[in-house]
């Protein structure tokens, strides 16, 4: 081997980053991109991209894998099947959540989560924290120490009994984020309104899965979004509102931006590709497959979410993959029964389908540019959570996390079927939807982890990533 031989050369690539398109070869050594040039010398291994688009590997900055839950619920995907599924859909970095149980130390939650991940992942991963019990020790000692060690983002919940914080507790957590430059993510739904509506629905016998959407109308998200924004203003710190579902919350975010506040926003495939109709009818339990929170809205709201993806309202596009089997007592049928909606575990799978769905309906159908796709799905999440420029771009020095995309002609689309996916869930909410693109090859640090037909690479090859501080523009567009 001559000293200037590359481990890998990806030839004839049309490289797309968040800002550019360039035709070049990509040279990789020791898992990193070391050269980008019109023509490079030989590689020990070569992949001809044949003038196909080569994009940075996706960063899925909101997914749940093997997260401990109150019994009987259990997630179908751990780090092995979850990251395998991610790789097959073009995602090379995942950021799931180390969740603190009330009464548990945050340190213990992180140690437990590392034990769940260790030796299992096929692609690289970092952790967000979920703070459910902000004791003085957590606020003054554990959280600052963990931020310094690379856990630089944390989620707070305004709903769910086992996780929710009151406004004062949220302010305490936001203050820590401000002091240490960390990123605070907020799940914004008004818990008491949901409980009140749920009691009324149950009392009148409206318990089918479809009533999940009735128990969490947009106003509960709107009110909580406004409150979260106000708390962020009071604490004088940016926040990122996760899984924004439609018009009402978007209006609140636009309102805050018009007043100069730094409020980032995330949306997810379920708000573009599902509606409340997917939660079924009164005598149909299958709708449980689409029970997630906030729930999918209607077609008009899908359009408002698309508008936000186009015009820059949204900063990141994540899956919120929360994997529960449908036909399982630890999944959507707790204890083996068809239960009232309030007892159905919230969440749907989406790690593998996130990128193909947006690539197809967003880029190939002409709604967003390929650069904006890269920004939403890789670059901005890497910046938001302190992984840029190692992740989220194609540049010299970055990890060689690359996706070569196949584009199918109109009429030659691929149909999504669960049996073709690689998660451990027994359904996909996107069954039967057609897509015009799919990763032909996914590379993680220069190694093929998806070859277009089969996942590749051994469990455990994925590395834990300690995150730096967020580095997003302070003024979202
Ligand atoms: N909602 C959440 O907040 N988390 C996981 C899944 C869901 O639907
Ligand atoms: Zn949430
Ligand atoms: Zn979530």
Coordinates of C-alpha atoms and ligand atoms in Angstrom, one line a residue:
X1 CA 0.0 0.0 0.0
X2 CA 1.4 3.4 -1.0
X3 CA 1.2 6.0 1.8
X4 CA -1.4 8.0 -0.1
X5 CA -3.7 5.1 -0.8
X6 CA -7.1 5.6 0.8
X7 CA -8.9 2.9 2.8
X8 CA -12.0 3.7 0.7
X9 CA -12.7 6.0 -2.2
X10 CA -16.3 6.8 -3.2
X11 CA -16.1 7.8 -6.8
X12 CA -18.2 10.0 -9.0
X13 CA -20.3 11.2 -6.2
X14 CA -22.7 14.2 -6.4
X15 CA -22.1 15.3 -2.8
X16 CA -24.9 17.2 -1.2
X17 CA -24.4 19.1 2.0
X18 CA -26.7 21.6 3.7
X19 CA -25.3 24.4 1.6
X20 CA -23.7 22.9 -1.5
X21 CA -23.7 20.4 -4.4
X22 CA -20.4 19.3 -5.8
X23 CA -19.3 16.5 -8.1
X24 CA -16.2 14.8 -6.6
X25 CA -14.5 11.7 -5.2
X26 CA -14.5 11.1 -1.5
X27 CA -11.3 9.7 0.2
X28 CA -11.6 8.0 3.5
X29 CA -8.9 6.9 6.0
X30 CA -9.5 5.4 9.4
X31 CA -13.2 6.1 9.2
X32 CA -12.8 9.8 8.4
X33 CA -13.1 11.9 5.3
X34 CA -9.6 13.0 4.4
X35 CA -10.0 14.2 0.8
X36 CA -12.6 15.6 -1.5
X37 CA -11.4 16.2 -5.1
X38 CA -12.4 15.9 -8.7
X39 CA -10.2 12.7 -9.1
X40 CA -8.5 10.9 -6.2
X41 CA -5.9 8.2 -6.3
X42 CA -6.7 4.5 -5.5
X43 CA -8.5 3.2 -2.5
X44 CA -8.1 -0.3 -1.0
X45 CA -11.8 -0.4 -1.6
X46 CA -13.7 1.6 -4.1
X47 CA -17.4 2.3 -4.5
X48 CA -18.7 3.8 -7.7
X49 CA -21.5 6.2 -6.8
X50 CA -22.2 6.5 -10.6
X51 CA -23.2 10.2 -10.4
X52 CA -25.7 9.4 -7.7
X53 CA -26.4 11.8 -4.8
X54 CA -24.3 11.2 -1.7
X55 CA -25.6 12.8 1.4
X56 CA -24.3 12.8 5.0
X57 CA -25.7 10.0 7.1
X58 CA -28.9 11.0 8.9
X59 CA -28.8 12.1 12.5
X60 CA -32.0 11.0 14.2
X61 CA -32.0 13.2 17.2
X62 CA -35.3 11.9 18.8
X63 CA -35.9 8.2 19.1
X64 CA -36.6 5.9 22.0
X65 CA -34.7 2.6 22.3
X66 CA -35.0 0.2 25.2
X67 CA -36.2 3.0 27.5
X68 CA -37.3 1.6 30.9
X69 CA -41.1 1.9 31.2
X70 CA -43.7 1.1 33.9
X71 CA -44.8 -2.5 33.3
X72 CA -46.2 -4.2 31.4
X73 CA -45.0 -1.8 28.6
X74 CA -41.7 -2.7 27.0
X75 CA -40.1 -1.3 23.9
X76 CA -39.6 -3.7 21.0
X77 CA -36.4 -2.2 19.9
X78 CA -33.2 -2.1 21.8
X79 CA -29.9 -0.7 20.5
X80 CA -29.2 -3.6 18.2
X81 CA -32.5 -3.8 16.2
X82 CA -33.0 -0.1 16.5
X83 CA -29.7 0.9 15.1
X84 CA -29.8 -1.8 12.4
X85 CA -33.1 -0.4 11.3
X86 CA -31.7 3.1 11.4
X87 CA -28.7 2.1 9.1
X88 CA -31.0 0.5 6.6
X89 CA -32.9 3.7 6.3
X90 CA -29.8 5.9 6.0
X91 CA -29.4 7.1 9.6
X92 CA -25.9 6.8 11.0
X93 CA -26.3 8.5 14.3
X94 CA -29.1 8.1 16.8
X95 CA -29.8 10.1 20.0
X96 CA -32.2 8.2 22.3
X97 CA -33.0 9.1 25.9
X98 CA -31.5 8.1 29.2
X99 CA -34.6 8.6 31.3
X100 CA -34.5 9.3 35.0
X101 CA -37.3 7.6 37.0
X102 CA -38.7 9.7 39.8
X103 CA -36.6 9.0 42.9
X104 CA -33.6 7.7 40.8
X105 CA -30.4 9.6 40.5
X106 CA -29.6 10.9 37.0
X107 CA -26.2 9.2 37.2
X108 CA -27.8 5.9 37.8
X109 CA -30.1 6.4 34.8
X110 CA -27.1 7.2 32.6
X111 CA -25.2 4.1 33.9
X112 CA -28.2 1.9 33.4
X113 CA -28.7 3.2 29.8
X114 CA -25.0 2.6 28.9
X115 CA -25.4 -1.0 30.1
X116 CA -28.4 -1.3 27.8
X117 CA -26.4 0.1 24.8
X118 CA -23.0 -1.4 25.4
X119 CA -21.9 -3.8 22.7
X120 CA -25.2 -3.6 20.8
X121 CA -25.2 -0.7 18.4
X122 CA -24.5 -0.9 14.7
X123 CA -24.2 2.9 14.3
X124 CA -23.0 5.6 16.6
X125 CA -25.1 7.0 19.3
X126 CA -25.3 9.7 21.9
X127 CA -27.7 10.2 24.8
X128 CA -30.2 12.9 25.7
X129 CA -31.3 13.0 29.3
X130 CA -34.9 13.0 30.5
X131 CA -35.1 14.9 33.8
X132 CA -38.2 13.7 35.8
X133 CA -37.0 14.5 39.3
X134 CA -35.0 17.8 39.5
X135 CA -33.9 17.5 43.1
X136 CA -31.3 20.0 44.4
X137 CA -28.6 17.3 43.9
X138 CA -29.7 16.7 40.3
X139 CA -29.8 20.5 39.5
X140 CA -26.6 21.5 41.3
X141 CA -24.4 18.5 41.0
X142 CA -25.4 15.7 38.6
X143 CA -26.7 17.7 35.7
X144 CA -23.7 20.2 35.5
X145 CA -21.3 17.2 35.8
X146 CA -23.1 15.2 33.1
X147 CA -23.2 18.2 30.8
X148 CA -19.4 18.5 31.2
X149 CA -19.1 14.8 30.3
X150 CA -21.0 15.1 27.0
X151 CA -24.7 14.8 27.9
X152 CA -25.5 18.3 26.8
X153 CA -29.2 18.0 26.1
X154 CA -32.2 17.1 28.2
X155 CA -35.9 16.7 27.7
X156 CA -38.6 17.9 30.1
X157 CA -42.2 16.7 29.9
X158 CA -45.3 18.8 30.7
X159 CA -47.5 15.6 30.6
X160 CA -47.3 11.9 31.6
X161 CA -47.6 11.2 35.3
X162 CA -44.3 9.4 35.6
X163 CA -42.3 12.1 33.9
X164 CA -44.0 15.5 34.1
X165 CA -42.6 18.5 35.8
X166 CA -44.5 21.5 37.1
X167 CA -43.7 25.0 35.8
X168 CA -41.4 25.8 38.7
X169 CA -39.4 22.6 38.2
X170 CA -39.1 23.3 34.4
X171 CA -37.8 26.8 35.3
X172 CA -35.2 25.2 37.5
X173 CA -34.0 22.9 34.8
X174 CA -34.0 25.7 32.2
X175 CA -31.8 27.7 34.5
X176 CA -29.2 24.9 34.5
X177 CA -29.4 24.8 30.7
X178 CA -28.8 28.5 30.6
X179 CA -25.9 28.5 33.0
X180 CA -24.1 25.6 31.2
X181 CA -25.1 26.3 27.6
X182 CA -27.0 23.0 27.2
X183 CA -30.1 22.4 25.1
X184 CA -33.5 22.0 26.7
X185 CA -36.1 20.0 24.8
X186 CA -39.8 20.4 25.8
X187 CA -42.7 18.0 25.3
X188 CA -45.5 20.5 25.3
X189 CA -49.0 19.2 26.1
X190 CA -51.2 20.3 29.0
X191 CA -51.5 17.4 31.3
X192 CA -54.5 18.4 33.3
X193 CA -56.6 19.2 30.2
X194 CA -55.7 15.8 28.9
X195 CA -56.8 14.1 32.1
X196 CA -60.0 16.1 32.2
X197 CA -60.9 15.2 28.6
X198 CA -59.9 11.6 29.1
X199 CA -62.3 11.3 32.2
X200 CA -65.1 12.7 30.1
X201 CA -64.5 10.4 27.2
X202 CA -64.3 7.4 29.4
X203 CA -67.4 8.3 31.3
X204 CA -69.3 8.4 28.0
X205 CA -67.9 5.1 26.7
X206 CA -65.7 6.7 24.1
X207 CA -62.6 4.5 24.7
X208 CA -61.6 3.3 21.2
X209 CA -58.1 4.2 20.0
X210 CA -59.5 7.1 17.9
X211 CA -60.5 9.0 21.0
X212 CA -56.8 9.3 21.9
X213 CA -56.8 12.2 19.4
X214 CA -59.9 13.7 21.1
X215 CA -58.2 13.6 24.5
X216 CA -55.2 15.6 23.1
X217 CA -56.7 18.3 20.8
X218 CA -54.4 21.0 19.4
X219 CA -55.4 23.4 22.1
X220 CA -53.6 21.3 24.8
X221 CA -50.5 21.5 22.7
X222 CA -51.0 25.2 21.9
X223 CA -51.4 26.1 25.5
X224 CA -48.4 24.1 26.6
X225 CA -46.3 25.4 23.8
X226 CA -47.1 29.0 24.7
X227 CA -46.3 28.2 28.4
X228 CA -43.0 26.6 27.5
X229 CA -42.1 29.6 25.4
X230 CA -42.9 31.9 28.3
X231 CA -40.9 29.8 30.7
X232 CA -37.9 30.0 28.3
X233 CA -38.3 33.8 28.1
X234 CA -38.4 34.0 31.9
X235 CA -35.4 31.8 32.3
X236 CA -33.7 33.6 29.4
X237 CA -32.6 30.5 27.6
X238 CA -33.4 28.9 24.1
X239 CA -35.6 25.9 24.0
X240 CA -36.4 23.3 21.4
X241 CA -40.1 22.3 21.2
X242 CA -40.2 18.6 20.1
X243 CA -42.7 16.8 17.9
X244 CA -44.8 19.9 16.8
X245 CA -47.9 18.5 15.2
X246 CA -49.8 21.4 13.5
X247 CA -51.0 24.9 13.1
X248 CA -51.7 26.0 16.7
X249 CA -48.3 25.2 18.1
X250 CA -46.6 26.6 15.0
X251 CA -48.4 29.9 15.4
X252 CA -47.1 30.1 19.0
X253 CA -43.5 29.5 17.7
X254 CA -43.9 32.1 15.0
X255 CA -45.2 34.5 17.6
X256 CA -42.2 33.9 19.8
X257 CA -39.7 34.4 16.9
X258 CA -41.4 37.6 15.9
X259 CA -40.6 38.9 19.4
X260 CA -36.9 37.9 19.0
X261 CA -37.0 34.8 21.2
X262 CA -34.9 31.8 20.3
X263 CA -37.3 28.9 20.1
X264 CA -36.2 25.9 17.9
X265 CA -38.8 23.4 16.7
X266 CA -38.8 19.8 15.6
X267 CA -41.4 17.9 13.7
X268 CA -41.8 14.2 12.7
X269 CA -43.1 12.0 9.8
X270 CA -46.3 11.3 11.6
X271 CA -47.4 14.9 11.2
X272 CA -46.8 14.8 7.4
X273 CA -47.9 11.3 6.5
X274 CA -50.6 10.3 9.0
X275 CA -53.9 11.9 10.1
X276 CA -56.3 11.3 13.0
X277 CA -58.3 9.1 10.5
X278 CA -55.5 6.6 10.9
X279 CA -56.6 6.1 14.5
X280 CA -59.5 4.2 13.1
X281 CA -63.2 4.1 13.9
X282 CA -65.3 3.2 17.0
X283 CA -65.1 -0.6 16.5
X284 CA -61.5 -0.7 15.1
X285 CA -58.6 -1.4 17.5
X286 CA -56.0 -1.3 14.7
X287 CA -55.9 2.4 15.2
X288 CA -53.7 1.7 18.2
X289 CA -50.9 1.3 15.8
X290 CA -50.9 5.1 15.2
X291 CA -51.4 6.2 18.9
X292 CA -48.7 8.7 19.6
X293 CA -48.5 12.0 21.3
X294 CA -49.2 14.6 20.1
X295 CA -51.5 12.7 17.8
X296 CA -51.6 13.1 14.0
X297 CA -54.0 15.9 13.0
X298 CA -55.7 16.5 9.6
X299 CA -54.7 17.2 6.0
X300 CA -54.8 20.9 6.5
X301 CA -52.4 20.7 9.4
X302 CA -50.1 18.4 7.4
X303 CA -49.9 21.3 4.9
X304 CA -49.0 23.8 7.7
X305 CA -46.2 21.5 8.8
X306 CA -44.9 21.2 5.3
X307 CA -44.9 25.0 5.1
X308 CA -42.8 25.1 8.2
X309 CA -40.3 22.6 6.7
X310 CA -40.1 24.7 3.6
X311 CA -39.8 28.2 5.2
X312 CA -37.4 27.4 8.0
X313 CA -39.8 27.3 10.9
X314 CA -38.6 23.8 11.7
X315 CA -35.0 23.2 12.7
X316 CA -34.9 19.5 12.8
X317 CA -36.9 16.5 11.5
X318 CA -36.8 13.4 13.8
X319 CA -38.6 10.1 13.9
X320 CA -39.7 10.0 17.6
X321 CA -39.4 6.3 17.0
X322 CA -41.1 4.7 20.1
X323 CA -41.4 1.0 19.2
X324 CA -44.2 -1.1 20.6
X325 CA -45.5 -4.3 19.1
X326 CA -49.2 -4.3 18.1
X327 CA -50.0 -7.9 18.9
X328 CA -48.2 -8.1 22.2
X329 CA -49.1 -7.8 25.9
X330 CA -46.1 -5.6 26.4
X331 CA -47.1 -3.5 23.5
X332 CA -50.3 -2.0 22.1
X333 CA -52.5 -4.6 23.8
X334 CA -51.4 -4.4 27.5
X335 CA -51.8 -7.7 29.2
X336 CA -53.1 -9.2 26.0
X337 CA -56.3 -7.1 25.8
X338 CA -57.8 -4.4 23.7
X339 CA -57.8 -1.6 26.3
X340 CA -59.3 1.9 26.5
X341 CA -57.1 4.4 24.6
X342 CA -55.7 5.9 27.8
X343 CA -53.8 2.6 28.5
X344 CA -52.3 2.1 25.1
X345 CA -48.5 2.9 25.1
X346 CA -47.9 6.0 23.2
X347 CA -45.5 5.9 20.3
X348 CA -45.0 4.5 16.8
X349 CA -41.9 3.2 14.9
X350 CA -40.2 5.3 12.3
X351 CA -36.4 5.1 12.4
X352 CA -36.1 3.4 9.1
X353 CA -38.8 5.2 7.2
X354 CA -38.0 8.8 8.4
X355 CA -35.5 9.6 5.6
X356 CA -37.1 7.8 2.6
X357 CA -40.5 9.4 3.4
X358 CA -39.1 12.9 3.5
X359 CA -36.7 12.4 0.7
X360 CA -39.5 11.2 -1.5
X361 CA -42.3 13.6 -0.7
X362 CA -40.0 16.5 0.2
X363 CA -37.1 16.4 -2.2
X364 CA -38.3 14.3 -5.2
X365 CA -41.7 15.8 -5.2
X366 CA -40.2 19.2 -5.3
X367 CA -41.2 20.7 -1.9
X368 CA -37.8 21.1 -0.4
X369 CA -34.3 21.2 -1.9
X370 CA -31.8 18.4 -1.2
X371 CA -29.8 20.9 0.8
X372 CA -32.7 21.7 3.0
X373 CA -33.3 17.9 3.4
X374 CA -29.7 17.5 4.6
X375 CA -30.0 20.5 7.0
X376 CA -33.2 19.1 8.6
X377 CA -32.2 15.5 8.9
X378 CA -28.4 15.7 9.6
X379 CA -26.7 19.0 9.8
X380 CA -29.0 20.9 12.2
X381 CA -29.6 18.0 14.5
X382 CA -25.8 17.5 14.7
X383 CA -25.4 21.2 15.5
X384 CA -28.3 21.3 18.0
X385 CA -26.7 18.5 20.0
X386 CA -23.0 19.3 19.8
X387 CA -22.0 16.6 17.3
X388 CA -21.1 18.9 14.4
X389 CA -18.8 18.8 12.3
X390 CA -17.9 15.2 13.2
X391 CA -21.5 14.3 12.2
X392 CA -24.0 15.8 10.0
X393 CA -21.9 16.9 7.0
X394 CA -19.5 15.8 4.3
X395 CA -16.2 17.7 4.9
X396 CA -12.6 16.9 5.5
X397 CA -12.2 15.7 9.1
X398 CA -15.8 14.5 9.4
X399 CA -16.7 10.9 10.0
X400 CA -17.3 9.1 6.8
X401 CA -21.0 8.6 7.5
X402 CA -22.4 8.6 3.9
X403 CA -25.5 7.6 2.2
X404 CA -25.7 6.9 -1.5
X405 CA -29.3 7.4 -2.6
X406 CA -31.3 5.6 -5.2
X407 CA -34.0 7.6 -6.9
X408 CA -36.8 5.8 -8.6
X409 CA -38.7 7.2 -11.5
X410 CA -42.4 8.0 -11.2
X411 CA -44.3 4.8 -11.7
X412 CA -41.4 2.8 -10.4
X413 CA -41.9 3.6 -6.7
X414 CA -41.2 1.3 -3.8
X415 CA -44.0 0.3 -1.5
X416 CA -43.3 0.3 2.2
X417 CA -44.0 -3.1 3.8
X418 CA -43.2 -4.0 7.3
X419 CA -41.7 -7.3 6.3
X420 CA -39.0 -5.3 4.4
X421 CA -38.0 -3.3 7.5
X422 CA -35.5 -4.2 10.1
X423 CA -36.9 -3.0 13.4
X424 CA -38.5 -5.5 15.9
X425 CA -42.0 -4.0 15.6
X426 CA -44.7 -6.1 14.0
X427 CA -46.1 -3.3 11.9
X428 CA -45.3 0.1 10.3
X429 CA -47.8 2.9 10.4
X430 CA -46.7 3.6 6.8
X431 CA -47.6 0.2 5.4
X432 CA -48.6 0.6 1.7
X433 CA -47.2 4.2 1.3
X434 CA -45.1 4.6 -1.8
X435 CA -41.6 6.2 -1.9
X436 CA -39.4 7.3 -4.7
X437 CA -36.1 6.9 -3.0
X438 CA -34.2 4.6 -0.7
X439 CA -30.6 4.4 0.5
X440 CA -28.6 2.2 -1.9
X441 CA -25.6 2.1 0.5
X442 CA -25.2 3.4 4.0
X443 CA -21.6 3.9 5.3
X444 CA -20.8 4.4 8.9
X445 CA -17.2 5.6 9.5
X446 CA -16.4 4.2 6.1
X447 CA -17.9 0.8 6.7
X448 CA -20.9 -0.5 4.8
X449 CA -23.8 -1.0 7.3
X450 CA -26.5 -1.3 4.6
X451 CA -25.7 -2.6 1.1
X452 CA -29.2 -2.0 -0.4
X453 CA -30.4 -5.5 0.4
X454 CA -29.0 -6.5 3.8
X455 CA -27.8 -4.8 6.9
X456 CA -24.0 -5.3 7.4
X457 CA -21.6 -4.9 10.3
X458 CA -21.5 -6.4 13.8
X459 CA -23.5 -5.3 16.7
X460 CA -21.2 -3.3 19.0
X461 CA -19.4 -1.5 16.2
X462 CA -21.4 1.6 17.0
X463 CA -19.6 4.0 19.3
X464 CA -20.9 6.2 22.1
X465 CA -20.5 9.9 21.2
X466 CA -19.9 12.5 24.0
X467 CA -21.7 15.7 22.8
X468 CA -20.3 19.2 22.8
X469 CA -22.5 22.2 23.4
X470 CA -25.1 23.2 20.9
X471 CA -23.9 25.4 18.0
X472 CA -27.1 26.5 16.2
X473 CA -27.7 30.0 14.8
X474 CA -29.3 31.9 17.7
X475 CA -32.0 33.3 15.3
X476 CA -33.9 30.5 13.6
X477 CA -35.2 31.7 10.2
Ligands
LIG1 N1 -44.8 10.6 22.6 C1 -43.8 10.8 23.4 O1 -43.8 11.9 24.0 N2 -42.8 10.0 23.5 C2 -42.8 8.7 22.9 C3 -43.8 8.5 21.9 C4 -44.9 9.5 21.9 O2 -45.9 9.2 21.2
LIG2 ZN1 -42.4 13.7 23.8
LIG3 ZN1 -40.4 11.0 22.0

